[in-house]
């Protein structure tokens, strides 16, 4: 084995895909997840894909006693990838305290236990949301962060600041934050994918559910933006490509190749795609027409953002690989699988 990795939030969307890629290259993986936004069945699906069942502990990281006991019992952890967080932008506006308590206290507890139990490496799940609406595009890691549009986005900014301050105070602990753009798609096996609770907030699960007949009609939130076709532009990154970026970041820390105690990288495709372009690509890739109408703008949406991925390409040696069409087809295959269609 190449070493043992703790993945918090490992039954979630990006977490589960990352567990698969870690196992694929020979890491032993242990998952902590409170199942607040996923199901324990994901552990079985991971085992079905890789043939290796990861150890799984169902609890929330806010519980310091349980987390400390876990580290007491689980020796030899070489690094932690921390996904476990609440992530629904709209919900965070309605329940800011639960977002601040969960997302920030979880990280603080994790650092306390990593220090006590001598676990020195952390990869953190951050988000392009820290940039707000950038003045210049594409976004580089030097682009200044902006005041968050939501408590969720602010927890990402605050957590990055906690990592910066803590790794300065405790240089034994080294960290890399990956700033995701818009993760989409599913594993090619269609055994794991995005499983939104209730009505999806995000575009692609709403598209696939509309195509599957679960949703009557997709609302395109605005076509009067200053973009070529008037709809918002995002950088949609394939979830397996994104998972592989975490494996690279883990290796960089464990091989002590990082150049500072806290590094951060944009993880996107480098290509901006509009909502309407994505719908066309989906229909081209799947043959499925999507019933949609142009609706008003959604509060809090930024107009356009996409990544400059030079730093991840050159420093990590990581590149996104999947095309938008094959990624959208993987999302559609996953939707058909969970709806038991053909
Ligand atoms: C993408 C585009 C919408 C739904 C958020 C968080 C980000 C990350 C990903 C957690 C926008 C449009 C959407 C719909 C639509 N979350 N849209 N109709 O808002 O870019 O990012 O999710 O990690 O941090 O901010 O993603 O998928 O919600 O929206 O027209 O029914 O699709 O207006 O332009 P977003 P999204």
CSV table of C-alpha atoms and ligand atoms in Angstrom, one decimal:
chain,number,residue,atom,x,y,z
A,1,UNK,CA,0.0,0.0,0.0
A,2,UNK,CA,1.2,3.6,-0.7
A,3,UNK,CA,-0.1,4.7,2.7
A,4,UNK,CA,-3.4,5.4,4.5
A,5,UNK,CA,-5.5,8.4,3.7
A,6,UNK,CA,-8.5,9.7,5.7
A,7,UNK,CA,-11.2,11.1,3.4
A,8,UNK,CA,-13.8,13.1,5.3
A,9,UNK,CA,-17.0,13.4,3.4
A,10,UNK,CA,-15.9,10.3,1.4
A,11,UNK,CA,-19.5,9.1,0.6
A,12,UNK,CA,-20.3,12.4,-1.0
A,13,UNK,CA,-20.2,13.3,-4.6
A,14,UNK,CA,-16.6,14.5,-5.1
A,15,UNK,CA,-15.4,12.5,-2.0
A,16,UNK,CA,-16.6,9.1,-3.4
A,17,UNK,CA,-15.0,9.7,-6.8
A,18,UNK,CA,-11.7,10.6,-5.0
A,19,UNK,CA,-11.8,7.5,-2.8
A,20,UNK,CA,-12.0,5.4,-6.1
A,21,UNK,CA,-9.0,7.2,-7.6
A,22,UNK,CA,-7.0,6.9,-4.4
A,23,UNK,CA,-7.7,3.1,-4.3
A,24,UNK,CA,-6.9,2.8,-8.0
A,25,UNK,CA,-3.3,3.9,-7.4
A,26,UNK,CA,-2.8,1.8,-4.3
A,27,UNK,CA,-3.7,4.0,-1.3
A,28,UNK,CA,-5.6,2.5,1.7
A,29,UNK,CA,-8.6,4.8,2.4
A,30,UNK,CA,-10.6,5.4,5.6
A,31,UNK,CA,-13.9,7.4,5.3
A,32,UNK,CA,-15.6,9.5,7.9
A,33,UNK,CA,-19.0,10.8,6.8
A,34,UNK,CA,-22.2,11.8,8.7
A,35,UNK,CA,-24.4,10.8,5.8
A,36,UNK,CA,-26.2,14.1,6.0
A,37,UNK,CA,-26.0,14.5,2.2
A,38,UNK,CA,-25.2,10.9,1.0
A,39,UNK,CA,-26.0,7.2,1.8
A,40,UNK,CA,-23.9,4.4,3.2
A,41,UNK,CA,-24.7,2.4,0.0
A,42,UNK,CA,-22.0,4.5,-1.7
A,43,UNK,CA,-19.4,2.5,0.3
A,44,UNK,CA,-20.8,-0.7,-1.4
A,45,UNK,CA,-20.6,1.0,-4.8
A,46,UNK,CA,-17.0,2.1,-4.3
A,47,UNK,CA,-16.2,-1.5,-3.3
A,48,UNK,CA,-18.0,-2.7,-6.5
A,49,UNK,CA,-15.9,-0.4,-8.7
A,50,UNK,CA,-12.4,-1.0,-7.1
A,51,UNK,CA,-12.9,-4.4,-5.4
A,52,UNK,CA,-11.7,-2.8,-2.2
A,53,UNK,CA,-14.1,-1.8,0.6
A,54,UNK,CA,-12.9,1.3,2.4
A,55,UNK,CA,-13.2,1.4,6.2
A,56,UNK,CA,-16.2,3.7,7.0
A,57,UNK,CA,-17.0,5.6,10.2
A,58,UNK,CA,-20.4,7.4,10.3
A,59,UNK,CA,-20.2,10.5,12.5
A,60,UNK,CA,-19.9,14.3,12.2
A,61,UNK,CA,-16.6,16.0,12.7
A,62,UNK,CA,-18.1,18.5,15.1
A,63,UNK,CA,-18.0,15.7,17.7
A,64,UNK,CA,-14.4,16.2,19.0
A,65,UNK,CA,-14.5,13.2,21.3
A,66,UNK,CA,-15.5,10.8,18.5
A,67,UNK,CA,-12.9,12.3,16.2
A,68,UNK,CA,-10.1,12.1,18.8
A,69,UNK,CA,-11.1,8.5,19.6
A,70,UNK,CA,-11.0,7.7,15.8
A,71,UNK,CA,-7.5,9.0,15.5
A,72,UNK,CA,-6.5,7.1,18.7
A,73,UNK,CA,-7.7,3.9,17.1
A,74,UNK,CA,-6.6,4.5,13.5
A,75,UNK,CA,-2.8,4.6,13.3
A,76,UNK,CA,-0.6,5.4,10.3
A,77,UNK,CA,-2.7,8.0,8.5
A,78,UNK,CA,-0.4,9.8,6.1
A,79,UNK,CA,-2.7,12.6,5.0
A,80,UNK,CA,-6.3,13.8,5.2
A,81,UNK,CA,-8.5,15.0,2.4
A,82,UNK,CA,-11.3,17.2,3.9
A,83,UNK,CA,-14.5,17.3,1.9
A,84,UNK,CA,-17.0,17.1,4.8
A,85,UNK,CA,-19.0,20.3,4.7
A,86,UNK,CA,-22.5,21.6,4.1
A,87,UNK,CA,-22.5,23.0,0.5
A,88,UNK,CA,-26.0,24.3,-0.5
A,89,UNK,CA,-25.7,28.0,-1.3
A,90,UNK,CA,-29.4,28.8,-0.8
A,91,UNK,CA,-29.7,26.8,2.4
A,92,UNK,CA,-26.7,28.6,3.9
A,93,UNK,CA,-28.5,31.9,3.5
A,94,UNK,CA,-31.5,30.5,5.5
A,95,UNK,CA,-29.3,28.7,8.1
A,96,UNK,CA,-26.0,30.6,8.5
A,97,UNK,CA,-25.2,29.4,12.0
A,98,UNK,CA,-25.5,25.7,11.1
A,99,UNK,CA,-23.1,26.4,8.1
A,100,UNK,CA,-20.6,28.3,10.2
A,101,UNK,CA,-20.7,25.8,13.1
A,102,UNK,CA,-20.4,22.7,10.8
A,103,UNK,CA,-18.0,23.9,8.2
A,104,UNK,CA,-15.6,25.8,10.5
A,105,UNK,CA,-15.8,23.7,13.7
A,106,UNK,CA,-15.2,20.6,11.6
A,107,UNK,CA,-11.9,22.0,10.3
A,108,UNK,CA,-10.8,23.3,13.7
A,109,UNK,CA,-11.5,19.9,15.3
A,110,UNK,CA,-9.6,18.2,12.4
A,111,UNK,CA,-6.6,20.3,12.9
A,112,UNK,CA,-6.6,19.8,16.7
A,113,UNK,CA,-6.6,16.0,16.2
A,114,UNK,CA,-4.1,16.0,13.4
A,115,UNK,CA,-1.7,17.9,15.6
A,116,UNK,CA,-2.2,15.6,18.6
A,117,UNK,CA,-1.9,12.5,16.5
A,118,UNK,CA,0.9,13.6,14.3
A,119,UNK,CA,-0.9,13.6,11.0
A,120,UNK,CA,0.8,16.3,9.0
A,121,UNK,CA,-0.8,16.7,5.6
A,122,UNK,CA,-4.2,18.2,4.6
A,123,UNK,CA,-5.8,18.6,1.2
A,124,UNK,CA,-8.8,21.0,1.5
A,125,UNK,CA,-11.9,21.2,-0.7
A,126,UNK,CA,-12.2,24.9,-1.6
A,127,UNK,CA,-14.2,26.6,-4.3
A,128,UNK,CA,-14.0,29.3,-7.0
A,129,UNK,CA,-16.8,30.9,-5.1
A,130,UNK,CA,-14.0,32.6,-3.1
A,131,UNK,CA,-13.4,34.8,-6.2
A,132,UNK,CA,-16.9,36.2,-6.4
A,133,UNK,CA,-17.4,37.9,-9.7
A,134,UNK,CA,-13.8,38.5,-10.8
A,135,UNK,CA,-12.9,41.7,-12.6
A,136,UNK,CA,-10.6,39.9,-15.0
A,137,UNK,CA,-11.0,36.5,-16.7
A,138,UNK,CA,-9.7,33.8,-16.7
A,139,UNK,CA,-9.2,33.6,-12.9
A,140,UNK,CA,-5.7,32.9,-11.7
A,141,UNK,CA,-4.6,32.1,-8.1
A,142,UNK,CA,-3.4,35.7,-7.8
A,143,UNK,CA,-7.0,37.0,-8.5
A,144,UNK,CA,-8.1,38.6,-5.3
A,145,UNK,CA,-10.7,36.8,-3.3
A,146,UNK,CA,-13.9,38.8,-2.9
A,147,UNK,CA,-16.5,39.1,-0.2
A,148,UNK,CA,-18.7,36.0,-0.4
A,149,UNK,CA,-22.2,36.1,-1.9
A,150,UNK,CA,-23.4,33.5,0.7
A,151,UNK,CA,-22.5,32.1,4.2
A,152,UNK,CA,-21.5,28.9,2.4
A,153,UNK,CA,-19.0,30.8,0.2
A,154,UNK,CA,-17.8,32.7,3.3
A,155,UNK,CA,-17.1,29.4,5.2
A,156,UNK,CA,-14.7,28.5,2.3
A,157,UNK,CA,-12.9,31.9,2.7
A,158,UNK,CA,-12.7,31.6,6.5
A,159,UNK,CA,-11.5,28.0,6.2
A,160,UNK,CA,-8.7,29.0,3.8
A,161,UNK,CA,-7.7,31.7,6.3
A,162,UNK,CA,-7.7,29.2,9.2
A,163,UNK,CA,-5.4,26.9,7.1
A,164,UNK,CA,-3.1,29.8,6.3
A,165,UNK,CA,-2.8,30.9,10.0
A,166,UNK,CA,-2.6,27.4,11.4
A,167,UNK,CA,0.1,26.1,9.1
A,168,UNK,CA,2.1,29.3,9.9
A,169,UNK,CA,1.7,28.6,13.6
A,170,UNK,CA,2.4,24.9,13.3
A,171,UNK,CA,4.8,24.4,10.3
A,172,UNK,CA,4.8,20.6,10.8
A,173,UNK,CA,1.3,20.7,9.2
A,174,UNK,CA,1.3,21.4,5.5
A,175,UNK,CA,-1.7,21.9,3.3
A,176,UNK,CA,-3.0,22.3,-0.3
A,177,UNK,CA,-6.4,23.8,-1.1
A,178,UNK,CA,-8.0,23.0,-4.4
A,179,UNK,CA,-10.4,25.6,-5.6
A,180,UNK,CA,-13.0,23.7,-7.7
A,181,UNK,CA,-15.0,25.4,-10.5
A,182,UNK,CA,-18.2,23.6,-11.3
A,183,UNK,CA,-17.9,19.8,-10.8
A,184,UNK,CA,-20.2,17.7,-13.1
A,185,UNK,CA,-20.6,14.2,-14.4
A,186,UNK,CA,-20.3,10.7,-12.9
A,187,UNK,CA,-18.0,7.8,-12.8
A,188,UNK,CA,-18.0,5.9,-16.2
A,189,UNK,CA,-19.3,2.8,-14.4
A,190,UNK,CA,-22.5,4.8,-13.5
A,191,UNK,CA,-22.2,3.2,-10.0
A,192,UNK,CA,-21.5,6.5,-8.3
A,193,UNK,CA,-22.5,10.1,-9.2
A,194,UNK,CA,-24.3,13.2,-7.9
A,195,UNK,CA,-27.3,12.4,-5.7
A,196,UNK,CA,-28.9,15.8,-4.8
A,197,UNK,CA,-31.4,15.7,-1.9
A,198,UNK,CA,-34.8,16.9,-3.2
A,199,UNK,CA,-35.0,19.5,-6.0
A,200,UNK,CA,-31.5,20.0,-7.4
A,201,UNK,CA,-30.0,23.5,-7.0
A,202,UNK,CA,-27.2,22.8,-9.5
A,203,UNK,CA,-27.7,22.9,-13.3
A,204,UNK,CA,-26.6,19.5,-14.5
A,205,UNK,CA,-28.6,17.3,-12.1
A,206,UNK,CA,-31.6,19.4,-13.0
A,207,UNK,CA,-30.9,18.9,-16.7
A,208,UNK,CA,-30.6,15.1,-16.3
A,209,UNK,CA,-33.7,14.9,-14.1
A,210,UNK,CA,-35.7,17.0,-16.7
A,211,UNK,CA,-34.5,14.7,-19.5
A,212,UNK,CA,-35.5,11.7,-17.4
A,213,UNK,CA,-39.0,13.1,-16.9
A,214,UNK,CA,-38.7,13.7,-13.2
A,215,UNK,CA,-38.9,17.5,-13.6
A,216,UNK,CA,-41.4,19.2,-15.9
A,217,UNK,CA,-39.2,21.9,-17.2
A,218,UNK,CA,-35.7,23.5,-16.7
A,219,UNK,CA,-35.7,27.2,-15.9
A,220,UNK,CA,-32.7,28.9,-17.5
A,221,UNK,CA,-32.0,31.7,-15.0
A,222,UNK,CA,-31.6,34.6,-17.3
A,223,UNK,CA,-30.4,35.3,-20.9
A,224,UNK,CA,-29.8,39.0,-20.5
A,225,UNK,CA,-26.2,38.8,-19.2
A,226,UNK,CA,-23.3,40.3,-20.9
A,227,UNK,CA,-22.3,37.0,-22.6
A,228,UNK,CA,-22.4,35.9,-26.3
A,229,UNK,CA,-25.8,34.1,-25.9
A,230,UNK,CA,-26.9,36.1,-22.8
A,231,UNK,CA,-26.8,33.1,-20.4
A,232,UNK,CA,-24.2,32.7,-17.5
A,233,UNK,CA,-20.8,31.2,-18.2
A,234,UNK,CA,-19.1,28.7,-15.9
A,235,UNK,CA,-16.1,26.3,-16.0
A,236,UNK,CA,-17.6,22.8,-15.8
A,237,UNK,CA,-15.0,20.2,-14.6
A,238,UNK,CA,-15.4,16.5,-14.9
A,239,UNK,CA,-15.7,15.0,-11.4
A,240,UNK,CA,-13.2,12.1,-12.2
A,241,UNK,CA,-10.6,14.6,-13.5
A,242,UNK,CA,-11.2,16.6,-10.3
A,243,UNK,CA,-10.8,13.5,-8.2
A,244,UNK,CA,-7.4,12.8,-9.8
A,245,UNK,CA,-6.3,16.3,-8.9
A,246,UNK,CA,-6.7,15.3,-5.2
A,247,UNK,CA,-4.5,12.3,-5.7
A,248,UNK,CA,-1.8,14.5,-7.2
A,249,UNK,CA,-2.1,17.0,-4.3
A,250,UNK,CA,-1.8,14.2,-1.8
A,251,UNK,CA,1.4,12.8,-3.5
A,252,UNK,CA,2.9,16.3,-3.5
A,253,UNK,CA,2.4,16.7,0.2
A,254,UNK,CA,3.5,13.2,1.2
A,255,UNK,CA,6.6,13.5,-1.0
A,256,UNK,CA,7.2,16.9,0.6
A,257,UNK,CA,7.4,18.5,-2.9
A,258,UNK,CA,5.2,21.5,-1.8
A,259,UNK,CA,7.0,24.8,-1.9
A,260,UNK,CA,5.2,26.4,1.0
A,261,UNK,CA,3.1,25.4,4.0
A,262,UNK,CA,-0.1,26.4,2.3
A,263,UNK,CA,-0.5,26.2,-1.5
A,264,UNK,CA,-3.7,26.6,-3.5
A,265,UNK,CA,-4.7,25.7,-7.0
A,266,UNK,CA,-7.6,26.4,-9.4
A,267,UNK,CA,-9.0,23.1,-10.7
A,268,UNK,CA,-11.1,23.7,-13.8
A,269,UNK,CA,-10.9,23.1,-17.5
A,270,UNK,CA,-9.9,26.6,-18.4
A,271,UNK,CA,-12.9,26.9,-20.8
A,272,UNK,CA,-16.0,28.9,-20.1
A,273,UNK,CA,-19.3,27.4,-21.2
A,274,UNK,CA,-22.7,29.1,-21.1
A,275,UNK,CA,-25.9,27.5,-19.8
A,276,UNK,CA,-27.4,27.4,-23.3
A,277,UNK,CA,-24.1,25.9,-24.8
A,278,UNK,CA,-24.3,23.2,-22.1
A,279,UNK,CA,-27.9,22.4,-23.0
A,280,UNK,CA,-26.8,22.0,-26.7
A,281,UNK,CA,-23.9,19.9,-25.8
A,282,UNK,CA,-26.1,17.6,-23.6
A,283,UNK,CA,-28.6,17.1,-26.4
A,284,UNK,CA,-25.8,16.4,-28.9
A,285,UNK,CA,-24.1,13.9,-26.5
A,286,UNK,CA,-27.2,12.1,-25.4
A,287,UNK,CA,-29.8,12.6,-28.2
A,288,UNK,CA,-32.1,13.8,-25.3
A,289,UNK,CA,-34.0,17.1,-25.8
A,290,UNK,CA,-34.3,19.1,-22.6
A,291,UNK,CA,-37.6,21.0,-22.1
A,292,UNK,CA,-36.6,24.5,-20.8
A,293,UNK,CA,-37.7,28.1,-20.7
A,294,UNK,CA,-35.9,31.3,-20.2
A,295,UNK,CA,-36.7,32.6,-16.7
A,296,UNK,CA,-35.5,35.6,-14.6
A,297,UNK,CA,-32.1,35.8,-13.1
A,298,UNK,CA,-31.3,33.8,-9.9
A,299,UNK,CA,-30.3,36.0,-7.0
A,300,UNK,CA,-26.6,35.7,-6.1
A,301,UNK,CA,-25.6,34.3,-9.5
A,302,UNK,CA,-22.4,35.7,-10.9
A,303,UNK,CA,-22.3,36.4,-14.7
A,304,UNK,CA,-19.2,34.6,-15.8
A,305,UNK,CA,-16.2,32.8,-14.3
A,306,UNK,CA,-13.7,30.3,-15.7
A,307,UNK,CA,-10.2,29.2,-14.6
A,308,UNK,CA,-6.7,29.9,-15.7
A,309,UNK,CA,-5.3,26.4,-14.9
A,310,UNK,CA,-1.6,27.2,-15.7
A,311,UNK,CA,-0.5,26.7,-12.1
A,312,UNK,CA,-2.2,23.3,-11.7
A,313,UNK,CA,-0.9,22.3,-15.1
A,314,UNK,CA,2.7,23.4,-14.6
A,315,UNK,CA,3.2,22.9,-10.8
A,316,UNK,CA,1.0,19.8,-10.2
A,317,UNK,CA,1.4,18.4,-13.7
A,318,UNK,CA,-2.4,17.9,-13.7
A,319,UNK,CA,-4.7,18.6,-16.7
A,320,UNK,CA,-8.4,18.1,-17.1
A,321,UNK,CA,-9.0,15.5,-19.8
A,322,UNK,CA,-12.7,14.7,-20.4
A,323,UNK,CA,-14.7,16.6,-23.0
A,324,UNK,CA,-17.9,18.4,-22.0
A,325,UNK,CA,-19.9,16.0,-24.2
A,326,UNK,CA,-18.5,12.8,-22.6
A,327,UNK,CA,-18.9,14.3,-19.1
A,328,UNK,CA,-22.6,15.2,-19.8
A,329,UNK,CA,-23.1,11.7,-21.2
A,330,UNK,CA,-21.7,10.2,-18.0
A,331,UNK,CA,-24.2,12.3,-16.0
A,332,UNK,CA,-27.0,11.1,-18.2
A,333,UNK,CA,-25.9,7.4,-17.9
A,334,UNK,CA,-25.9,7.9,-14.1
A,335,UNK,CA,-29.4,9.4,-14.1
A,336,UNK,CA,-30.7,6.5,-16.2
A,337,UNK,CA,-29.0,4.0,-13.8
A,338,UNK,CA,-30.6,5.5,-10.7
A,339,UNK,CA,-34.0,5.8,-12.4
A,340,UNK,CA,-33.6,2.2,-13.6
A,341,UNK,CA,-34.3,3.4,-17.2
A,342,UNK,CA,-33.1,1.2,-20.1
B,1,LIG,C1,-24.6,27.0,-12.8
B,1,LIG,C2,-25.3,27.9,-13.8
B,1,LIG,C3,-27.2,29.1,-12.9
B,1,LIG,C4,-29.8,25.7,-12.2
B,1,LIG,C5,-22.7,26.6,-7.1
B,1,LIG,C6,-21.9,27.0,-5.9
B,1,LIG,C7,-20.5,26.5,-6.0
B,1,LIG,C8,-20.6,25.0,-6.1
B,1,LIG,C9,-21.3,24.6,-7.4
B,1,LIG,C10,-20.7,23.8,-4.0
B,1,LIG,C11,-25.7,29.3,-13.2
B,1,LIG,C12,-27.6,28.2,-14.0
B,1,LIG,C13,-28.7,26.5,-12.5
B,1,LIG,C14,-31.0,25.8,-12.9
B,1,LIG,C15,-30.0,27.5,-14.3
B,1,LIG,N1,-21.3,24.5,-5.0
B,1,LIG,N2,-28.8,27.4,-13.6
B,1,LIG,N3,-31.0,26.7,-14.0
B,1,LIG,O1,-24.2,28.5,-8.9
B,1,LIG,O2,-22.2,28.2,-10.5
B,1,LIG,O3,-22.1,27.2,-8.3
B,1,LIG,O4,-22.6,25.2,-7.3
B,1,LIG,O5,-19.5,23.4,-4.0
B,1,LIG,O6,-19.7,26.8,-4.9
B,1,LIG,O7,-21.8,28.4,-6.0
B,1,LIG,O8,-23.7,26.3,-10.0
B,1,LIG,O9,-25.0,24.6,-11.1
B,1,LIG,O10,-26.2,26.1,-9.4
B,1,LIG,O11,-25.4,27.0,-11.7
B,1,LIG,O12,-30.0,28.3,-15.3
B,1,LIG,O13,-32.0,25.2,-12.6
B,1,LIG,O14,-26.6,27.3,-14.2
B,1,LIG,O15,-27.9,30.4,-13.1
B,1,LIG,O16,-25.5,30.2,-14.2
B,1,LIG,P1,-23.1,27.7,-9.5
B,1,LIG,P2,-25.1,25.9,-10.5
